[in-house]
Amino acid sequence: AMNMRKPLRPSPTALLNPRSDPTFKTLFTQNTPESNDALRDLISAMLGKAVRSIKLLPNEPPKKSRTEKQMAFDVHCVLENGEPAEIEMQGRDKEHSYAGRAEAHAARLLAHATRRGESWKDIPKVYQLSVLNFTYDSGDKSAFSWYTMRKKAGGRNEDEQGLTLKQRLNVIYLELPKIRKLAKRPAETLTKIERWGIFLAYADNPEMQDYLRGITMMEESIMNANNVLEEISVDEANWYLQNAYDDWERDQLSFKNYLAELEANVKQLQRDVKKQQRGL
């Protein structure tokens, strides 16, 4: 009897989830004009300026285990003016440490962009761009935020904006949970970055396809991204990679919860033992 393996793609029209790290990277790093245009336009939207061209830089290849340091799903590129940029999708704020991670990545970009013998005034700006599938700043309703180095406010007014440095180091976030609150608004009322956010938040949702068509009709580059997503969704290998990564993430979260529960039980046992000792 022929061995008929069940396909990993849930249905003939199912699309991969662009909020999954490996799918996000695959979507924007295909060696095609459509993929390249989509990446250029997304970066342009996040930087708020037209980026005419980008050059992808080699990145560490995926390894057998997500725990290996060589495995990276961020996308490295250089803008036409020589400014380095790194863009990635982040699904959750692990141990509330993503901000530190983003700063470290931006600092690494800046260090690599600083060449020996080069004048300090010629050092390019660097950009660490993150699409977050979690809320980073719950106190700010804006889905888009830009961080740079600024003098700490003094005196009584802690919200006072201090003098900036040369703004060589830039960390930029797009928070999808906040973008989802804009869903169903007319496409023409959304900004370019909001349209990109809606696409990334709902591209794989069958119930949102009619709404998304209105957005892709207005944004050629988002339509290109959607076309690439449809193409890579045909490849079973991409479904395998996405499923394997998602399973790993769930396993890590389950193990973390198990350790927390175990630690709580141990502390309770220690308290019970102390009570018994005091009663002797």
JSON list of N, CA and C in Angstrom, two decimals, residues 56-118:
[
{"chain": "A", "resi": 56, "resn": "LEU", "atom": "N", "xyz": [20.22, 43.07, 1.00]},
{"chain": "A", "resi": 56, "resn": "LEU", "atom": "CA", "xyz": [20.18, 42.09, 2.07]},
{"chain": "A", "resi": 56, "resn": "LEU", "atom": "C", "xyz": [21.60, 41.63, 2.41]},
{"chain": "A", "resi": 57, "resn": "LEU", "atom": "N", "xyz": [21.87, 41.47, 3.69]},
{"chain": "A", "resi": 57, "resn": "LEU", "atom": "CA", "xyz": [23.16, 40.97, 4.15]},
{"chain": "A", "resi": 57, "resn": "LEU", "atom": "C", "xyz": [23.01, 39.53, 4.60]},
{"chain": "A", "resi": 58, "resn": "PRO", "atom": "N", "xyz": [24.07, 38.73, 4.46]},
{"chain": "A", "resi": 58, "resn": "PRO", "atom": "CA", "xyz": [23.98, 37.33, 4.91]},
{"chain": "A", "resi": 58, "resn": "PRO", "atom": "C", "xyz": [23.74, 37.26, 6.40]},
{"chain": "A", "resi": 59, "resn": "ASN", "atom": "N", "xyz": [22.97, 36.26, 6.79]},
{"chain": "A", "resi": 59, "resn": "ASN", "atom": "CA", "xyz": [22.64, 36.07, 8.20]},
{"chain": "A", "resi": 59, "resn": "ASN", "atom": "C", "xyz": [23.02, 34.65, 8.57]},
{"chain": "A", "resi": 60, "resn": "GLU", "atom": "N", "xyz": [23.07, 34.37, 9.87]},
{"chain": "A", "resi": 60, "resn": "GLU", "atom": "CA", "xyz": [23.41, 33.01, 10.29]},
{"chain": "A", "resi": 60, "resn": "GLU", "atom": "C", "xyz": [22.33, 32.03, 9.83]},
{"chain": "A", "resi": 61, "resn": "PRO", "atom": "N", "xyz": [22.72, 30.89, 9.25]},
{"chain": "A", "resi": 61, "resn": "PRO", "atom": "CA", "xyz": [21.73, 29.92, 8.80]},
{"chain": "A", "resi": 61, "resn": "PRO", "atom": "C", "xyz": [21.06, 29.22, 9.97]},
{"chain": "A", "resi": 62, "resn": "PRO", "atom": "N", "xyz": [19.76, 28.85, 9.82]},
{"chain": "A", "resi": 62, "resn": "PRO", "atom": "CA", "xyz": [19.08, 28.11, 10.88]},
{"chain": "A", "resi": 62, "resn": "PRO", "atom": "C", "xyz": [19.80, 26.80, 11.21]},
{"chain": "A", "resi": 63, "resn": "LYS", "atom": "N", "xyz": [19.85, 26.48, 12.49]},
{"chain": "A", "resi": 63, "resn": "LYS", "atom": "CA", "xyz": [20.48, 25.24, 12.94]},
{"chain": "A", "resi": 63, "resn": "LYS", "atom": "C", "xyz": [19.42, 24.23, 13.33]},
{"chain": "A", "resi": 64, "resn": "LYS", "atom": "N", "xyz": [19.85, 23.10, 13.89]},
{"chain": "A", "resi": 64, "resn": "LYS", "atom": "CA", "xyz": [18.93, 22.03, 14.23]},
{"chain": "A", "resi": 64, "resn": "LYS", "atom": "C", "xyz": [18.04, 22.39, 15.41]},
{"chain": "A", "resi": 65, "resn": "SER", "atom": "N", "xyz": [18.53, 23.23, 16.29]},
{"chain": "A", "resi": 65, "resn": "SER", "atom": "CA", "xyz": [17.78, 23.56, 17.51]},
{"chain": "A", "resi": 65, "resn": "SER", "atom": "C", "xyz": [17.65, 25.06, 17.66]},
{"chain": "A", "resi": 66, "resn": "ARG", "atom": "N", "xyz": [16.48, 25.52, 18.10]},
{"chain": "A", "resi": 66, "resn": "ARG", "atom": "CA", "xyz": [16.23, 26.94, 18.31]},
{"chain": "A", "resi": 66, "resn": "ARG", "atom": "C", "xyz": [17.11, 27.49, 19.43]},
{"chain": "A", "resi": 67, "resn": "THR", "atom": "N", "xyz": [17.61, 26.59, 20.29]},
{"chain": "A", "resi": 67, "resn": "THR", "atom": "CA", "xyz": [18.43, 27.04, 21.40]},
{"chain": "A", "resi": 67, "resn": "THR", "atom": "C", "xyz": [19.84, 27.39, 20.96]},
{"chain": "A", "resi": 68, "resn": "GLU", "atom": "N", "xyz": [20.24, 26.96, 19.77]},
{"chain": "A", "resi": 68, "resn": "GLU", "atom": "CA", "xyz": [21.58, 27.27, 19.30]},
{"chain": "A", "resi": 68, "resn": "GLU", "atom": "C", "xyz": [21.68, 28.74, 18.96]},
{"chain": "A", "resi": 69, "resn": "LYS", "atom": "N", "xyz": [22.77, 29.37, 19.37]},
{"chain": "A", "resi": 69, "resn": "LYS", "atom": "CA", "xyz": [22.94, 30.80, 19.20]},
{"chain": "A", "resi": 69, "resn": "LYS", "atom": "C", "xyz": [23.00, 31.20, 17.74]},
{"chain": "A", "resi": 70, "resn": "GLN", "atom": "N", "xyz": [23.40, 30.29, 16.85]},
{"chain": "A", "resi": 70, "resn": "GLN", "atom": "CA", "xyz": [23.54, 30.65, 15.45]},
{"chain": "A", "resi": 70, "resn": "GLN", "atom": "C", "xyz": [22.21, 30.85, 14.74]},
{"chain": "A", "resi": 71, "resn": "MET", "atom": "N", "xyz": [21.13, 30.41, 15.34]},
{"chain": "A", "resi": 71, "resn": "MET", "atom": "CA", "xyz": [19.85, 30.51, 14.67]},
{"chain": "A", "resi": 71, "resn": "MET", "atom": "C", "xyz": [19.25, 31.88, 14.89]},
{"chain": "A", "resi": 72, "resn": "ALA", "atom": "N", "xyz": [18.99, 32.59, 13.81]},
{"chain": "A", "resi": 72, "resn": "ALA", "atom": "CA", "xyz": [18.48, 33.95, 13.91]},
{"chain": "A", "resi": 72, "resn": "ALA", "atom": "C", "xyz": [17.42, 34.18, 12.86]},
{"chain": "A", "resi": 73, "resn": "PHE", "atom": "N", "xyz": [16.33, 34.81, 13.24]},
{"chain": "A", "resi": 73, "resn": "PHE", "atom": "CA", "xyz": [15.26, 35.09, 12.30]},
{"chain": "A", "resi": 73, "resn": "PHE", "atom": "C", "xyz": [15.15, 36.58, 11.97]},
{"chain": "A", "resi": 74, "resn": "ASP", "atom": "N", "xyz": [16.12, 37.38, 12.42]},
{"chain": "A", "resi": 74, "resn": "ASP", "atom": "CA", "xyz": [16.09, 38.78, 12.06]},
{"chain": "A", "resi": 74, "resn": "ASP", "atom": "C", "xyz": [16.64, 38.95, 10.64]},
{"chain": "A", "resi": 75, "resn": "VAL", "atom": "N", "xyz": [16.22, 40.02, 9.98]},
{"chain": "A", "resi": 75, "resn": "VAL", "atom": "CA", "xyz": [16.61, 40.30, 8.60]},
{"chain": "A", "resi": 75, "resn": "VAL", "atom": "C", "xyz": [17.56, 41.49, 8.61]},
{"chain": "A", "resi": 76, "resn": "HIS", "atom": "N", "xyz": [18.78, 41.28, 8.12]},
{"chain": "A", "resi": 76, "resn": "HIS", "atom": "CA", "xyz": [19.78, 42.34, 8.08]},
{"chain": "A", "resi": 76, "resn": "HIS", "atom": "C", "xyz": [19.85, 42.92, 6.67]},
{"chain": "A", "resi": 77, "resn": "CYS", "atom": "N", "xyz": [19.94, 44.25, 6.60]},
{"chain": "A", "resi": 77, "resn": "CYS", "atom": "CA", "xyz": [20.06, 44.88, 5.30]},
{"chain": "A", "resi": 77, "resn": "CYS", "atom": "C", "xyz": [20.75, 46.23, 5.43]},
{"chain": "A", "resi": 78, "resn": "VAL", "atom": "N", "xyz": [21.13, 46.80, 4.30]},
{"chain": "A", "resi": 78, "resn": "VAL", "atom": "CA", "xyz": [21.74, 48.12, 4.26]},
{"chain": "A", "resi": 78, "resn": "VAL", "atom": "C", "xyz": [20.93, 48.97, 3.30]},
{"chain": "A", "resi": 79, "resn": "LEU", "atom": "N", "xyz": [20.56, 50.17, 3.74]},
{"chain": "A", "resi": 79, "resn": "LEU", "atom": "CA", "xyz": [19.82, 51.09, 2.88]},
{"chain": "A", "resi": 79, "resn": "LEU", "atom": "C", "xyz": [20.75, 51.70, 1.85]},
{"chain": "A", "resi": 80, "resn": "GLU", "atom": "N", "xyz": [20.17, 52.36, 0.84]},
{"chain": "A", "resi": 80, "resn": "GLU", "atom": "CA", "xyz": [20.99, 52.86, -0.26]},
{"chain": "A", "resi": 80, "resn": "GLU", "atom": "C", "xyz": [21.99, 53.93, 0.18]},
{"chain": "A", "resi": 81, "resn": "ASN", "atom": "N", "xyz": [21.74, 54.57, 1.32]},
{"chain": "A", "resi": 81, "resn": "ASN", "atom": "CA", "xyz": [22.67, 55.58, 1.82]},
{"chain": "A", "resi": 81, "resn": "ASN", "atom": "C", "xyz": [23.71, 55.00, 2.77]},
{"chain": "A", "resi": 82, "resn": "GLY", "atom": "N", "xyz": [23.75, 53.66, 2.88]},
{"chain": "A", "resi": 82, "resn": "GLY", "atom": "CA", "xyz": [24.75, 53.01, 3.72]},
{"chain": "A", "resi": 82, "resn": "GLY", "atom": "C", "xyz": [24.34, 52.78, 5.15]},
{"chain": "A", "resi": 83, "resn": "GLU", "atom": "N", "xyz": [23.11, 53.18, 5.52]},
{"chain": "A", "resi": 83, "resn": "GLU", "atom": "CA", "xyz": [22.65, 52.99, 6.89]},
{"chain": "A", "resi": 83, "resn": "GLU", "atom": "C", "xyz": [22.21, 51.54, 7.11]},
{"chain": "A", "resi": 84, "resn": "PRO", "atom": "N", "xyz": [22.76, 50.85, 8.12]},
{"chain": "A", "resi": 84, "resn": "PRO", "atom": "CA", "xyz": [22.36, 49.46, 8.40]},
{"chain": "A", "resi": 84, "resn": "PRO", "atom": "C", "xyz": [21.01, 49.41, 9.11]},
{"chain": "A", "resi": 85, "resn": "ALA", "atom": "N", "xyz": [20.25, 48.38, 8.83]},
{"chain": "A", "resi": 85, "resn": "ALA", "atom": "CA", "xyz": [18.97, 48.17, 9.49]},
{"chain": "A", "resi": 85, "resn": "ALA", "atom": "C", "xyz": [18.77, 46.69, 9.76]},
{"chain": "A", "resi": 86, "resn": "GLU", "atom": "N", "xyz": [18.07, 46.41, 10.83]},
{"chain": "A", "resi": 86, "resn": "GLU", "atom": "CA", "xyz": [17.72, 45.03, 11.19]},
{"chain": "A", "resi": 86, "resn": "GLU", "atom": "C", "xyz": [16.24, 45.02, 11.54]},
{"chain": "A", "resi": 87, "resn": "ILE", "atom": "N", "xyz": [15.48, 44.13, 10.91]},
{"chain": "A", "resi": 87, "resn": "ILE", "atom": "CA", "xyz": [14.05, 44.05, 11.17]},
{"chain": "A", "resi": 87, "resn": "ILE", "atom": "C", "xyz": [13.67, 42.63, 11.52]},
{"chain": "A", "resi": 88, "resn": "GLU", "atom": "N", "xyz": [12.77, 42.48, 12.49]},
{"chain": "A", "resi": 88, "resn": "GLU", "atom": "CA", "xyz": [12.36, 41.14, 12.89]},
{"chain": "A", "resi": 88, "resn": "GLU", "atom": "C", "xyz": [10.96, 41.17, 13.50]},
{"chain": "A", "resi": 89, "resn": "MET", "atom": "N", "xyz": [10.37, 39.99, 13.55]},
{"chain": "A", "resi": 89, "resn": "MET", "atom": "CA", "xyz": [9.10, 39.78, 14.22]},
{"chain": "A", "resi": 89, "resn": "MET", "atom": "C", "xyz": [9.39, 39.18, 15.59]},
{"chain": "A", "resi": 90, "resn": "GLN", "atom": "N", "xyz": [8.68, 39.66, 16.60]},
{"chain": "A", "resi": 90, "resn": "GLN", "atom": "CA", "xyz": [8.84, 39.10, 17.95]},
{"chain": "A", "resi": 90, "resn": "GLN", "atom": "C", "xyz": [7.48, 38.75, 18.51]},
{"chain": "A", "resi": 91, "resn": "GLY", "atom": "N", "xyz": [7.29, 37.48, 18.85]},
{"chain": "A", "resi": 91, "resn": "GLY", "atom": "CA", "xyz": [5.99, 37.00, 19.28]},
{"chain": "A", "resi": 91, "resn": "GLY", "atom": "C", "xyz": [5.63, 37.30, 20.71]},
{"chain": "A", "resi": 92, "resn": "ARG", "atom": "N", "xyz": [6.59, 37.27, 21.64]},
{"chain": "A", "resi": 92, "resn": "ARG", "atom": "CA", "xyz": [6.28, 37.53, 23.04]},
{"chain": "A", "resi": 92, "resn": "ARG", "atom": "C", "xyz": [7.49, 38.13, 23.73]},
{"chain": "A", "resi": 93, "resn": "ASP", "atom": "N", "xyz": [7.22, 38.86, 24.79]},
{"chain": "A", "resi": 93, "resn": "ASP", "atom": "CA", "xyz": [8.26, 39.54, 25.55]},
{"chain": "A", "resi": 93, "resn": "ASP", "atom": "C", "xyz": [8.79, 38.58, 26.60]},
{"chain": "A", "resi": 94, "resn": "LYS", "atom": "N", "xyz": [9.79, 37.80, 26.23]},
{"chain": "A", "resi": 94, "resn": "LYS", "atom": "CA", "xyz": [10.30, 36.76, 27.11]},
{"chain": "A", "resi": 94, "resn": "LYS", "atom": "C", "xyz": [10.97, 37.39, 28.33]},
{"chain": "A", "resi": 95, "resn": "GLU", "atom": "N", "xyz": [10.39, 37.10, 29.49]},
{"chain": "A", "resi": 95, "resn": "GLU", "atom": "CA", "xyz": [10.90, 37.58, 30.78]},
{"chain": "A", "resi": 95, "resn": "GLU", "atom": "C", "xyz": [11.01, 39.10, 30.79]},
{"chain": "A", "resi": 96, "resn": "HIS", "atom": "N", "xyz": [10.17, 39.76, 30.01]},
{"chain": "A", "resi": 96, "resn": "HIS", "atom": "CA", "xyz": [10.12, 41.23, 29.94]},
{"chain": "A", "resi": 96, "resn": "HIS", "atom": "C", "xyz": [11.50, 41.81, 29.65]},
{"chain": "A", "resi": 97, "resn": "SER", "atom": "N", "xyz": [12.24, 41.16, 28.77]},
{"chain": "A", "resi": 97, "resn": "SER", "atom": "CA", "xyz": [13.62, 41.58, 28.50]},
{"chain": "A", "resi": 97, "resn": "SER", "atom": "C", "xyz": [13.85, 42.00, 27.05]},
{"chain": "A", "resi": 98, "resn": "TYR", "atom": "N", "xyz": [12.75, 42.13, 26.27]},
{"chain": "A", "resi": 98, "resn": "TYR", "atom": "CA", "xyz": [12.95, 42.41, 24.85]},
{"chain": "A", "resi": 98, "resn": "TYR", "atom": "C", "xyz": [13.58, 43.79, 24.63]},
{"chain": "A", "resi": 99, "resn": "ALA", "atom": "N", "xyz": [13.23, 44.77, 25.44]},
{"chain": "A", "resi": 99, "resn": "ALA", "atom": "CA", "xyz": [13.80, 46.11, 25.26]},
{"chain": "A", "resi": 99, "resn": "ALA", "atom": "C", "xyz": [15.32, 46.07, 25.37]},
{"chain": "A", "resi": 100, "resn": "GLY", "atom": "N", "xyz": [15.83, 45.33, 26.35]},
{"chain": "A", "resi": 100, "resn": "GLY", "atom": "CA", "xyz": [17.27, 45.20, 26.49]},
{"chain": "A", "resi": 100, "resn": "GLY", "atom": "C", "xyz": [17.89, 44.50, 25.29]},
{"chain": "A", "resi": 101, "resn": "ARG", "atom": "N", "xyz": [17.19, 43.50, 24.79]},
{"chain": "A", "resi": 101, "resn": "ARG", "atom": "CA", "xyz": [17.67, 42.77, 23.62]},
{"chain": "A", "resi": 101, "resn": "ARG", "atom": "C", "xyz": [17.74, 43.70, 22.41]},
{"chain": "A", "resi": 102, "resn": "ALA", "atom": "N", "xyz": [16.70, 44.52, 22.23]},
{"chain": "A", "resi": 102, "resn": "ALA", "atom": "CA", "xyz": [16.67, 45.44, 21.10]},
{"chain": "A", "resi": 102, "resn": "ALA", "atom": "C", "xyz": [17.80, 46.45, 21.19]},
{"chain": "A", "resi": 103, "resn": "GLU", "atom": "N", "xyz": [18.06, 46.97, 22.39]},
{"chain": "A", "resi": 103, "resn": "GLU", "atom": "CA", "xyz": [19.16, 47.91, 22.58]},
{"chain": "A", "resi": 103, "resn": "GLU", "atom": "C", "xyz": [20.49, 47.25, 22.24]},
{"chain": "A", "resi": 104, "resn": "ALA", "atom": "N", "xyz": [20.67, 46.01, 22.68]},
{"chain": "A", "resi": 104, "resn": "ALA", "atom": "CA", "xyz": [21.93, 45.31, 22.43]},
{"chain": "A", "resi": 104, "resn": "ALA", "atom": "C", "xyz": [22.13, 45.09, 20.93]},
{"chain": "A", "resi": 105, "resn": "HIS", "atom": "N", "xyz": [21.04, 44.73, 20.22]},
{"chain": "A", "resi": 105, "resn": "HIS", "atom": "CA", "xyz": [21.14, 44.52, 18.78]},
{"chain": "A", "resi": 105, "resn": "HIS", "atom": "C", "xyz": [21.46, 45.82, 18.06]},
{"chain": "A", "resi": 106, "resn": "ALA", "atom": "N", "xyz": [20.84, 46.92, 18.50]},
{"chain": "A", "resi": 106, "resn": "ALA", "atom": "CA", "xyz": [21.13, 48.21, 17.89]},
{"chain": "A", "resi": 106, "resn": "ALA", "atom": "C", "xyz": [22.58, 48.62, 18.14]},
{"chain": "A", "resi": 107, "resn": "ALA", "atom": "N", "xyz": [23.06, 48.36, 19.35]},
{"chain": "A", "resi": 107, "resn": "ALA", "atom": "CA", "xyz": [24.46, 48.69, 19.69]},
{"chain": "A", "resi": 107, "resn": "ALA", "atom": "C", "xyz": [25.42, 47.86, 18.84]},
{"chain": "A", "resi": 108, "resn": "ARG", "atom": "N", "xyz": [25.06, 46.60, 18.60]},
{"chain": "A", "resi": 108, "resn": "ARG", "atom": "CA", "xyz": [25.90, 45.75, 17.76]},
{"chain": "A", "resi": 108, "resn": "ARG", "atom": "C", "xyz": [25.96, 46.29, 16.34]},
{"chain": "A", "resi": 109, "resn": "LEU", "atom": "N", "xyz": [24.80, 46.72, 15.81]},
{"chain": "A", "resi": 109, "resn": "LEU", "atom": "CA", "xyz": [24.79, 47.31, 14.47]},
{"chain": "A", "resi": 109, "resn": "LEU", "atom": "C", "xyz": [25.68, 48.54, 14.41]},
{"chain": "A", "resi": 110, "resn": "LEU", "atom": "N", "xyz": [25.60, 49.38, 15.43]},
{"chain": "A", "resi": 110, "resn": "LEU", "atom": "CA", "xyz": [26.39, 50.60, 15.45]},
{"chain": "A", "resi": 110, "resn": "LEU", "atom": "C", "xyz": [27.88, 50.28, 15.54]},
{"chain": "A", "resi": 111, "resn": "ALA", "atom": "N", "xyz": [28.23, 49.28, 16.34]},
{"chain": "A", "resi": 111, "resn": "ALA", "atom": "CA", "xyz": [29.64, 48.89, 16.46]},
{"chain": "A", "resi": 111, "resn": "ALA", "atom": "C", "xyz": [30.18, 48.39, 15.13]},
{"chain": "A", "resi": 112, "resn": "HIS", "atom": "N", "xyz": [29.38, 47.60, 14.42]},
{"chain": "A", "resi": 112, "resn": "HIS", "atom": "CA", "xyz": [29.82, 47.08, 13.12]},
{"chain": "A", "resi": 112, "resn": "HIS", "atom": "C", "xyz": [29.89, 48.18, 12.07]},
{"chain": "A", "resi": 113, "resn": "ALA", "atom": "N", "xyz": [29.08, 49.22, 12.23]},
{"chain": "A", "resi": 113, "resn": "ALA", "atom": "CA", "xyz": [29.06, 50.30, 11.25]},
{"chain": "A", "resi": 113, "resn": "ALA", "atom": "C", "xyz": [30.19, 51.30, 11.47]},
{"chain": "A", "resi": 114, "resn": "THR", "atom": "N", "xyz": [30.83, 51.21, 12.64]},
{"chain": "A", "resi": 114, "resn": "THR", "atom": "CA", "xyz": [31.92, 52.13, 12.97]},
{"chain": "A", "resi": 114, "resn": "THR", "atom": "C", "xyz": [33.24, 51.54, 12.48]},
{"chain": "A", "resi": 115, "resn": "ARG", "atom": "N", "xyz": [33.77, 52.11, 11.43]},
{"chain": "A", "resi": 115, "resn": "ARG", "atom": "CA", "xyz": [35.00, 51.58, 10.83]},
{"chain": "A", "resi": 115, "resn": "ARG", "atom": "C", "xyz": [36.23, 52.31, 11.36]},
{"chain": "A", "resi": 116, "resn": "ARG", "atom": "N", "xyz": [37.30, 51.55, 11.52]},
{"chain": "A", "resi": 116, "resn": "ARG", "atom": "CA", "xyz": [38.54, 52.11, 12.03]},
{"chain": "A", "resi": 116, "resn": "ARG", "atom": "C", "xyz": [39.06, 53.20, 11.09]},
{"chain": "A", "resi": 117, "resn": "GLY", "atom": "N", "xyz": [39.47, 54.32, 11.65]},
{"chain": "A", "resi": 117, "resn": "GLY", "atom": "CA", "xyz": [40.01, 55.41, 10.85]},
{"chain": "A", "resi": 117, "resn": "GLY", "atom": "C", "xyz": [38.96, 56.35, 10.30]},
{"chain": "A", "resi": 118, "resn": "GLU", "atom": "N", "xyz": [37.67, 56.02, 10.49]},
{"chain": "A", "resi": 118, "resn": "GLU", "atom": "CA", "xyz": [36.60, 56.85, 9.96]},
{"chain": "A", "resi": 118, "resn": "GLU", "atom": "C", "xyz": [36.30, 57.98, 10.93]}
]
